[in-house]
PDB file of C-alpha atoms and ligand atoms in Angstrom:
ATOM      1  CA  MET A  22     132.638  93.957  86.831  1.00 41.00           C
ATOM      2  CA  ILE A  23     129.067  92.973  87.609  1.00 58.00           C
ATOM      3  CA  LYS A  24     127.728  94.435  90.821  1.00 74.00           C
ATOM      4  CA  LYS A  25     126.879  91.713  93.341  1.00 88.00           C
ATOM      5  CA  PRO A  26     123.139  91.735  93.944  1.00 95.00           C
ATOM      6  CA  ILE A  27     121.813  92.183  97.467  1.00 96.00           C
ATOM      7  CA  VAL A  28     119.231  89.978  99.178  1.00 97.00           C
ATOM      8  CA  ALA A  29     118.204  91.597 102.497  1.00 98.00           C
ATOM      9  CA  ALA A  30     115.820  89.942 104.913  1.00 98.00           C
ATOM     10  CA  ASN A  31     113.572  92.143 107.017  1.00 98.00           C
ATOM     11  CA  TRP A  32     112.256  89.904 109.749  1.00 98.00           C
ATOM     12  CA  LYS A  33     110.062  92.687 111.213  1.00 98.00           C
ATOM     13  CA  MET A  34     108.666  91.592 114.616  1.00 98.00           C
ATOM     14  CA  HIS A  35     109.282  87.861 114.062  1.00 98.00           C
ATOM     15  CA  LYS A  36     111.605  85.217 115.521  1.00 98.00           C
ATOM     16  CA  THR A  37     113.088  84.946 118.978  1.00 98.00           C
ATOM     17  CA  PRO A  38     116.954  84.861 119.222  1.00 97.00           C
ATOM     18  CA  GLN A  39     116.786  81.018 119.440  1.00 97.00           C
ATOM     19  CA  GLU A  40     114.574  80.803 116.351  1.00 98.00           C
ATOM     20  CA  GLY A  41     116.836  83.252 114.521  1.00 97.00           C
ATOM     21  CA  ILE A  42     119.944  81.277 115.209  1.00 96.00           C
ATOM     22  CA  HIS A  43     118.305  78.061 114.256  1.00 97.00           C
ATOM     23  CA  PHE A  44     117.200  79.623 110.949  1.00 97.00           C
ATOM     24  CA  ILE A  45     120.718  80.884 110.124  1.00 96.00           C
ATOM     25  CA  SER A  46     122.339  77.542 110.840  1.00 94.00           C
ATOM     26  CA  GLU A  47     119.838  75.701 108.675  1.00 95.00           C
ATOM     27  CA  LEU A  48     120.355  78.234 105.878  1.00 94.00           C
ATOM     28  CA  ASN A  49     124.031  77.919 106.227  1.00 91.00           C
ATOM     29  CA  ASN A  50     123.819  74.113 105.830  1.00 90.00           C
ATOM     30  CA  LEU A  51     121.813  74.613 102.645  1.00 89.00           C
ATOM     31  CA  LEU A  52     124.158  77.169 101.109  1.00 85.00           C
ATOM     32  CA  LEU A  53     127.422  75.806 102.461  1.00 74.00           C
ATOM     33  CA  ASP A  54     130.381  76.495 100.118  1.00 71.00           C
ATOM     34  CA  LYS A  55     128.008  77.904  97.489  1.00 76.00           C
ATOM     35  CA  GLU A  56     128.656  81.298  95.971  1.00 80.00           C
ATOM     36  CA  LYS A  57     125.966  83.708  97.149  1.00 84.00           C
ATOM     37  CA  PRO A  58     124.691  87.165  96.554  1.00 91.00           C
ATOM     38  CA  SER A  59     125.307  89.660  99.406  1.00 93.00           C
ATOM     39  CA  ILE A  60     122.936  88.549 102.165  1.00 95.00           C
ATOM     40  CA  ILE A  61     121.908  90.932 104.923  1.00 97.00           C
ATOM     41  CA  PHE A  62     119.705  89.780 107.847  1.00 98.00           C
ATOM     42  CA  CYS A  63     117.728  92.454 109.701  1.00 98.00           C
ATOM     43  CA  PRO A  64     116.281  90.563 112.764  1.00 98.00           C
ATOM     44  CA  PRO A  65     114.618  92.202 115.790  1.00 98.00           C
ATOM     45  CA  PHE A  66     117.071  94.012 118.142  1.00 98.00           C
ATOM     46  CA  THR A  67     116.938  91.170 120.663  1.00 98.00           C
ATOM     47  CA  SER A  68     118.629  88.800 118.136  1.00 98.00           C
ATOM     48  CA  LEU A  69     121.404  91.053 117.033  1.00 98.00           C
ATOM     49  CA  PHE A  70     124.043  90.138 119.642  1.00 97.00           C
ATOM     50  CA  HIS A  71     123.820  86.380 119.315  1.00 95.00           C
ATOM     51  CA  MET A  72     123.356  86.398 115.553  1.00 96.00           C
ATOM     52  CA  ASN A  73     126.523  88.499 115.235  1.00 96.00           C
ATOM     53  CA  GLU A  74     128.531  85.876 117.157  1.00 93.00           C
ATOM     54  CA  MET A  75     127.140  83.213 114.961  1.00 91.00           C
ATOM     55  CA  ILE A  76     127.638  84.799 111.539  1.00 90.00           C
ATOM     56  CA  SER A  77     131.215  85.983 112.175  1.00 80.00           C
ATOM     57  CA  ASP A  78     132.515  82.989 110.068  1.00 80.00           C
ATOM     58  CA  LEU A  79     129.744  83.115 107.478  1.00 84.00           C
ATOM     59  CA  ASP A  80     129.376  85.224 104.446  1.00 86.00           C
ATOM     60  CA  ILE A  81     126.371  87.069 105.876  1.00 92.00           C
ATOM     61  CA  SER A  82     125.937  90.607 107.171  1.00 96.00           C
ATOM     62  CA  LEU A  83     123.781  92.012 109.883  1.00 98.00           C
ATOM     63  CA  GLY A  84     121.320  94.950 109.729  1.00 98.00           C
ATOM     64  CA  ALA A  85     118.942  96.592 112.219  1.00 98.00           C
ATOM     65  CA  GLN A  86     115.430  97.561 111.421  1.00 98.00           C
ATOM     66  CA  ASN A  87     115.578 101.055 113.006  1.00 98.00           C
ATOM     67  CA  VAL A  88     117.763 103.330 115.156  1.00 98.00           C
ATOM     68  CA  TYR A  89     117.159 106.573 117.053  1.00 98.00           C
ATOM     69  CA  PHE A  90     118.896 109.721 115.907  1.00 98.00           C
ATOM     70  CA  GLU A  91     120.289 110.778 119.287  1.00 97.00           C
ATOM     71  CA  ASN A  92     123.352 109.046 120.627  1.00 95.00           C
ATOM     72  CA  GLU A  93     122.438 108.672 124.294  1.00 96.00           C
ATOM     73  CA  GLY A  94     119.944 109.962 126.818  1.00 98.00           C
ATOM     74  CA  ALA A  95     116.455 109.723 128.287  1.00 98.00           C
ATOM     75  CA  PHE A  96     114.743 108.169 125.300  1.00 98.00           C
ATOM     76  CA  THR A  97     112.817 105.204 126.809  1.00 98.00           C
ATOM     77  CA  GLY A  98     112.454 102.409 124.374  1.00 97.00           C
ATOM     78  CA  GLU A  99     114.877 103.667 121.748  1.00 98.00           C
ATOM     79  CA  ILE A 100     118.203 102.288 120.619  1.00 98.00           C
ATOM     80  CA  SER A 101     121.373 104.128 119.623  1.00 98.00           C
ATOM     81  CA  ILE A 102     123.763 103.617 116.724  1.00 98.00           C
ATOM     82  CA  ASN A 103     126.576 102.746 119.120  1.00 98.00           C
ATOM     83  CA  MET A 104     124.480 100.045 120.673  1.00 98.00           C
ATOM     84  CA  LEU A 105     123.842  98.613 117.224  1.00 98.00           C
ATOM     85  CA  LYS A 106     127.502  98.913 116.261  1.00 98.00           C
ATOM     86  CA  SER A 107     128.564  96.980 119.398  1.00 97.00           C
ATOM     87  CA  CYS A 108     126.362  94.131 118.077  1.00 97.00           C
ATOM     88  CA  GLY A 109     128.155  94.031 114.794  1.00 97.00           C
ATOM     89  CA  VAL A 110     125.469  95.858 112.799  1.00 98.00           C
ATOM     90  CA  GLN A 111     126.666  97.100 109.383  1.00 98.00           C
ATOM     91  CA  TYR A 112     123.360  98.229 107.927  1.00 98.00           C
ATOM     92  CA  VAL A 113     120.266  99.995 109.260  1.00 98.00           C
ATOM     93  CA  ILE A 114     116.840 100.159 107.588  1.00 98.00           C
ATOM     94  CA  ILE A 115     115.486 103.703 107.650  1.00 98.00           C
ATOM     95  CA  GLY A 116     112.019 104.997 106.890  1.00 98.00           C
ATOM     96  CA  HIS A 117     110.338 101.652 106.394  1.00 98.00           C
ATOM     97  CA  SER A 118     106.723 102.158 105.467  1.00 98.00           C
ATOM     98  CA  GLU A 119     105.583 100.477 108.683  1.00 98.00           C
ATOM     99  CA  ARG A 120     107.661 103.053 110.625  1.00 98.00           C
ATOM    100  CA  ARG A 121     106.102 105.830 108.527  1.00 98.00           C
ATOM    101  CA  HIS A 122     102.506 104.653 108.654  1.00 96.00           C
ATOM    102  CA  ILE A 123     102.094 102.866 111.960  1.00 98.00           C
ATOM    103  CA  PHE A 124     104.583 104.987 113.995  1.00 97.00           C
ATOM    104  CA  ASN A 125     104.085 108.263 112.164  1.00 97.00           C
ATOM    105  CA  GLU A 126     107.713 108.787 111.166  1.00 98.00           C
ATOM    106  CA  SER A 127     108.227 111.595 108.801  1.00 98.00           C
ATOM    107  CA  ASN A 128     110.790 112.251 106.069  1.00 98.00           C
ATOM    108  CA  LYS A 129     112.389 114.594 108.496  1.00 98.00           C
ATOM    109  CA  ASP A 130     112.787 111.785 111.074  1.00 98.00           C
ATOM    110  CA  ALA A 131     114.272 109.558 108.338  1.00 98.00           C
ATOM    111  CA  ASN A 132     116.668 112.347 107.438  1.00 98.00           C
ATOM    112  CA  LYS A 133     117.919 112.771 111.027  1.00 98.00           C
ATOM    113  CA  LYS A 134     118.469 109.022 111.304  1.00 98.00           C
ATOM    114  CA  LEU A 135     120.248 108.912 107.957  1.00 98.00           C
ATOM    115  CA  HIS A 136     122.728 111.548 109.104  1.00 98.00           C
ATOM    116  CA  ASN A 137     123.419 109.714 112.310  1.00 98.00           C
ATOM    117  CA  VAL A 138     123.899 106.393 110.542  1.00 98.00           C
ATOM    118  CA  LEU A 139     126.170 107.736 107.849  1.00 98.00           C
ATOM    119  CA  GLU A 140     128.272 109.761 110.290  1.00 97.00           C
ATOM    120  CA  ASN A 141     128.825 106.482 112.117  1.00 97.00           C
ATOM    121  CA  GLU A 142     129.978 104.700 108.941  1.00 97.00           C
ATOM    122  CA  ILE A 143     127.000 102.329 108.877  1.00 98.00           C
ATOM    123  CA  ILE A 144     125.160 101.805 105.655  1.00 98.00           C
ATOM    124  CA  PRO A 145     121.518 102.957 105.595  1.00 98.00           C
ATOM    125  CA  ILE A 146     118.875 101.165 103.599  1.00 98.00           C
ATOM    126  CA  LEU A 147     116.468 104.103 102.919  1.00 98.00           C
ATOM    127  CA  CYS A 148     112.979 102.802 102.125  1.00 98.00           C
ATOM    128  CA  ILE A 149     110.631 104.829  99.930  1.00 98.00           C
ATOM    129  CA  GLY A 150     107.465 103.983  98.108  1.00 98.00           C
ATOM    130  CA  GLU A 151     104.004 105.313  97.261  1.00 98.00           C
ATOM    131  CA  LYS A 152     100.627 104.328  98.666  1.00 97.00           C
ATOM    132  CA  LEU A 153      97.930 102.920  96.413  1.00 97.00           C
ATOM    133  CA  GLU A 154      96.036 106.236  96.418  1.00 97.00           C
ATOM    134  CA  ASP A 155      99.228 107.996  95.210  1.00 98.00           C
ATOM    135  CA  ARG A 156      99.668 105.589  92.388  1.00 97.00           C
ATOM    136  CA  LYS A 157      96.003 105.774  91.431  1.00 97.00           C
ATOM    137  CA  SER A 158      96.155 109.579  91.298  1.00 98.00           C
ATOM    138  CA  ASN A 159      99.404 109.563  89.288  1.00 97.00           C
ATOM    139  CA  ASN A 160     101.331 110.939  92.173  1.00 98.00           C
ATOM    140  CA  THR A 161     104.018 108.248  92.425  1.00 98.00           C
ATOM    141  CA  SER A 162     106.874 110.421  91.169  1.00 97.00           C
ATOM    142  CA  LYS A 163     105.826 113.345  93.369  1.00 98.00           C
ATOM    143  CA  VAL A 164     105.833 111.135  96.448  1.00 98.00           C
ATOM    144  CA  LEU A 165     109.230 109.560  95.561  1.00 98.00           C
ATOM    145  CA  MET A 166     110.628 113.019  94.902  1.00 98.00           C
ATOM    146  CA  GLU A 167     109.439 114.257  98.342  1.00 98.00           C
ATOM    147  CA  GLN A 168     110.736 111.233 100.168  1.00 98.00           C
ATOM    148  CA  LEU A 169     114.152 111.542  98.500  1.00 98.00           C
ATOM    149  CA  LYS A 170     114.488 115.277  98.685  1.00 98.00           C
ATOM    150  CA  ASP A 171     113.454 115.613 102.344  1.00 98.00           C
ATOM    151  CA  GLY A 172     115.020 112.256 103.321  1.00 98.00           C
ATOM    152  CA  LEU A 173     118.384 113.154 101.819  1.00 98.00           C
ATOM    153  CA  ALA A 174     118.536 116.803 102.855  1.00 98.00           C
ATOM    154  CA  GLY A 175     122.072 117.748 103.790  1.00 97.00           C
ATOM    155  CA  ILE A 176     123.501 114.387 102.703  1.00 97.00           C
ATOM    156  CA  ASN A 177     126.502 115.197 100.577  1.00 94.00           C
ATOM    157  CA  LYS A 178     127.645 113.485  97.387  1.00 93.00           C
ATOM    158  CA  ASP A 179     130.443 111.512  99.144  1.00 93.00           C
ATOM    159  CA  MET A 180     127.994 110.113 101.677  1.00 94.00           C
ATOM    160  CA  MET A 181     125.754 108.965  98.837  1.00 95.00           C
ATOM    161  CA  ASP A 182     128.432 106.425  97.959  1.00 93.00           C
ATOM    162  CA  ARG A 183     127.437 104.520 101.045  1.00 95.00           C
ATOM    163  CA  ILE A 184     123.704 104.381 100.780  1.00 97.00           C
ATOM    164  CA  ILE A 185     121.231 101.778  99.574  1.00 98.00           C
ATOM    165  CA  ILE A 186     117.672 102.699  98.469  1.00 98.00           C
ATOM    166  CA  ALA A 187     114.818 100.266  98.734  1.00 98.00           C
ATOM    167  CA  TYR A 188     111.750 100.942  96.531  1.00 98.00           C
ATOM    168  CA  GLU A 189     108.839  99.379  98.456  1.00 98.00           C
ATOM    169  CA  PRO A 190     105.440 100.422  97.174  1.00 98.00           C
ATOM    170  CA  VAL A 191     103.186 100.377 100.270  1.00 98.00           C
ATOM    171  CA  TRP A 192     100.412  98.560  98.388  1.00 98.00           C
ATOM    172  CA  ALA A 193     102.717  95.638  97.613  1.00 98.00           C
ATOM    173  CA  ILE A 194     104.059  95.070 101.157  1.00 98.00           C
ATOM    174  CA  GLY A 195     102.633  91.992 102.817  1.00 96.00           C
ATOM    175  CA  THR A 196      99.697  91.893 100.404  1.00 97.00           C
ATOM    176  CA  GLY A 197     100.820  89.082  98.142  1.00 95.00           C
ATOM    177  CA  VAL A 198     100.491  91.530  95.212  1.00 95.00           C
ATOM    178  CA  ASN A 199     103.904  92.485  93.938  1.00 96.00           C
ATOM    179  CA  ALA A 200     104.539  95.426  91.690  1.00 97.00           C
ATOM    180  CA  LEU A 201     104.799  94.153  88.118  1.00 98.00           C
ATOM    181  CA  PRO A 202     108.224  94.261  86.465  1.00 98.00           C
ATOM    182  CA  ASP A 203     107.158  97.259  84.246  1.00 98.00           C
ATOM    183  CA  GLN A 204     106.027  99.226  87.303  1.00 98.00           C
ATOM    184  CA  VAL A 205     109.268  98.345  89.138  1.00 98.00           C
ATOM    185  CA  GLU A 206     111.406  99.336  86.101  1.00 98.00           C
ATOM    186  CA  GLU A 207     109.611 102.632  85.768  1.00 98.00           C
ATOM    187  CA  SER A 208     109.851 103.481  89.496  1.00 98.00           C
ATOM    188  CA  HIS A 209     113.530 102.526  89.745  1.00 98.00           C
ATOM    189  CA  ALA A 210     114.250 104.673  86.669  1.00 97.00           C
ATOM    190  CA  MET A 211     112.332 107.566  88.335  1.00 98.00           C
ATOM    191  CA  ILE A 212     114.389 107.178  91.499  1.00 98.00           C
ATOM    192  CA  ARG A 213     117.688 107.269  89.577  1.00 97.00           C
ATOM    193  CA  LYS A 214     116.502 110.332  87.698  1.00 96.00           C
ATOM    194  CA  ILE A 215     115.433 112.108  90.874  1.00 97.00           C
ATOM    195  CA  LEU A 216     118.771 111.255  92.542  1.00 97.00           C
ATOM    196  CA  LEU A 217     120.707 112.678  89.583  1.00 95.00           C
ATOM    197  CA  GLU A 218     118.516 115.837  89.646  1.00 95.00           C
ATOM    198  CA  LEU A 219     119.059 116.295  93.368  1.00 96.00           C
ATOM    199  CA  TYR A 220     122.817 116.077  92.981  1.00 94.00           C
ATOM    200  CA  ASP A 221     123.040 118.041  89.703  1.00 87.00           C
ATOM    201  CA  ASN A 222     124.064 114.946  87.742  1.00 86.00           C
ATOM    202  CA  ASN A 223     127.128 114.778  89.939  1.00 86.00           C
ATOM    203  CA  LEU A 224     126.519 111.407  91.542  1.00 87.00           C
ATOM    204  CA  ASN A 225     127.908 107.905  91.270  1.00 77.00           C
ATOM    205  CA  ASN A 226     125.136 106.209  89.323  1.00 77.00           C
ATOM    206  CA  ASN A 227     125.862 102.861  91.011  1.00 89.00           C
ATOM    207  CA  ILE A 228     123.691 103.414  94.135  1.00 95.00           C
ATOM    208  CA  PRO A 229     121.997 100.046  94.707  1.00 97.00           C
ATOM    209  CA  ILE A 230     118.252 100.191  94.374  1.00 98.00           C
ATOM    210  CA  LEU A 231     116.383  97.212  95.873  1.00 98.00           C
ATOM    211  CA  TYR A 232     112.830  96.216  95.276  1.00 98.00           C
ATOM    212  CA  GLY A 233     110.601  95.091  98.178  1.00 98.00           C
ATOM    213  CA  GLY A 234     106.951  94.091  98.324  1.00 98.00           C
ATOM    214  CA  SER A 235     105.664  90.475  98.171  1.00 98.00           C
ATOM    215  CA  VAL A 236     108.834  89.044  96.675  1.00 98.00           C
ATOM    216  CA  LYS A 237     108.386  85.320  96.546  1.00 98.00           C
ATOM    217  CA  PRO A 238     110.261  82.454  94.723  1.00 98.00           C
ATOM    218  CA  ASP A 239     107.722  82.483  91.879  1.00 97.00           C
ATOM    219  CA  ASN A 240     108.101  86.172  91.064  1.00 98.00           C
ATOM    220  CA  SER A 241     111.723  86.718  91.971  1.00 98.00           C
ATOM    221  CA  GLU A 242     113.151  85.610  88.648  1.00 97.00           C
ATOM    222  CA  ASP A 243     111.112  88.162  86.696  1.00 98.00           C
ATOM    223  CA  LEU A 244     111.781  90.841  89.319  1.00 98.00           C
ATOM    224  CA  ILE A 245     115.526  90.344  89.558  1.00 97.00           C
ATOM    225  CA  ASN A 246     115.830  90.391  85.778  1.00 96.00           C
ATOM    226  CA  THR A 247     113.971  93.709  85.587  1.00 97.00           C
ATOM    227  CA  LYS A 248     116.116  96.643  84.476  1.00 97.00           C
ATOM    228  CA  GLY A 249     117.347  98.701  87.387  1.00 97.00           C
ATOM    229  CA  VAL A 250     116.852  96.147  90.143  1.00 97.00           C
ATOM    230  CA  ASP A 251     119.912  95.483  92.218  1.00 96.00           C
ATOM    231  CA  GLY A 252     118.397  93.122  94.686  1.00 97.00           C
ATOM    232  CA  PHE A 253     115.571  92.666  97.089  1.00 98.00           C
ATOM    233  CA  LEU A 254     114.369  93.605 100.566  1.00 98.00           C
ATOM    234  CA  ILE A 255     112.184  90.700 101.631  1.00 98.00           C
ATOM    235  CA  GLY A 256     109.674  90.483 104.449  1.00 98.00           C
ATOM    236  CA  GLY A 257     107.366  87.401 104.622  1.00 98.00           C
ATOM    237  CA  ALA A 258     109.309  85.073 102.390  1.00 98.00           C
ATOM    238  CA  SER A 259     112.531  85.674 104.346  1.00 98.00           C
ATOM    239  CA  LEU A 260     110.971  83.921 107.368  1.00 98.00           C
ATOM    240  CA  ASN A 261     110.654  80.752 105.496  1.00 98.00           C
ATOM    241  CA  LEU A 262     113.824  78.705 104.922  1.00 97.00           C
ATOM    242  CA  GLU A 263     112.728  77.032 101.741  1.00 96.00           C
ATOM    243  CA  MET A 264     111.380  80.191 100.118  1.00 97.00           C
ATOM    244  CA  PHE A 265     114.285  82.340 101.177  1.00 97.00           C
ATOM    245  CA  SER A 266     116.987  79.872 100.000  1.00 95.00           C
ATOM    246  CA  LYS A 267     115.148  79.486  96.676  1.00 96.00           C
ATOM    247  CA  ILE A 268     115.123  83.304  96.178  1.00 97.00           C
ATOM    248  CA  ILE A 269     118.854  83.422  96.973  1.00 95.00           C
ATOM    249  CA  GLU A 270     119.519  80.772  94.349  1.00 94.00           C
ATOM    250  CA  ILE A 271     117.438  82.618  91.748  1.00 95.00           C
ATOM    251  CA  VAL A 272     119.241  85.899  92.470  1.00 95.00           C
ATOM    252  CA  HIS A 273     122.535  84.144  92.400  1.00 92.00           C
ATOM    253  CA  ASN A 274     121.866  82.615  88.977  1.00 89.00           C
ATOM    254  CA  LYS A 275     121.255  86.019  87.476  1.00 82.00           C
ATOM    255  CA  PHE A 276     124.525  87.212  88.922  1.00 74.00           C
ATOM    256  CA  MET A 277     126.427  84.286  87.372  1.00 73.00           C
ATOM    257  CA  ARG A 278     125.065  84.825  83.880  1.00 64.00           C
TER     258      ARG A 278
HETATM  259  P1  13P B  22     106.837  91.516 102.257  1.00 55.61           P
HETATM  260  O1  13P B  22     107.981  90.812 101.508  1.00 55.61           O
HETATM  261  O2  13P B  22     106.277  90.666 103.344  1.00 55.61           O
HETATM  262  O3  13P B  22     105.853  92.095 101.344  1.00 55.61           O
HETATM  263  O4  13P B  22     107.543  92.764 102.995  1.00 55.61           O
HETATM  264  C1  13P B  22     108.312  93.598 102.318  1.00 55.61           C
HETATM  265  C2  13P B  22     108.970  94.470 103.264  1.00 55.61           C
HETATM  266  O5  13P B  22     108.306  95.305 103.942  1.00 55.61           O
HETATM  267  C3  13P B  22     110.425  94.435 103.398  1.00 55.61           C
HETATM  268  O6  13P B  22     110.922  95.501 104.131  1.00 55.61           O
END
């Protein structure tokens, strides 16, 4: 059976709850009764509750962009996994490059969050990717290895059945310059190899690996047809109805072939 590809929208700090609901209802009108890839929306926290009520009848899932690793307490400004679960969240993005580079999150932080999310039966989307200087100095595989080794510390093989990896090279995020299919193929293969090494070849090799970084309708066909790509994590283009529905259609066409 062919694996259903995943199209995940990371709305970052965009759209009020009203705008989010409007977007989903318009998208639903466009895609009504059509077969779709797995679609996951990760809106800001403030939209989760209402979007969950709205998508309950639709073939769409809900994700959060972050979570704290403690379950409760004096952590002003943070949000717990139970709070997310009560809003119908099924996925959580962990270790996004903006969390790492703007908010100084480390691999260790990502690891603590990953444990918390998996222990609560929510699916993490672990983001990894190299900076431009890493790529230029041929350090891409070293960076990916560090992010995976430290990020996945203590995560057992069974837990790995419920994880999604997103390869998001930092230099491709929000720049309009996507990684080329050859670069994506190489990095995804590297990631699979590292995962097998970390788990002594004793791992289900079906872990979905998404690509993220300036995915747009005009590059999504080449990127989705790239070996090792199981779907996308999309920022900018997921905010635009026309672009996002076009990408969904392109991804779906690959799935149907
Ligand atoms: P862009 O699609 O805007 O490059 O963002 C990618 C991203 O960061 C998704 O998490």
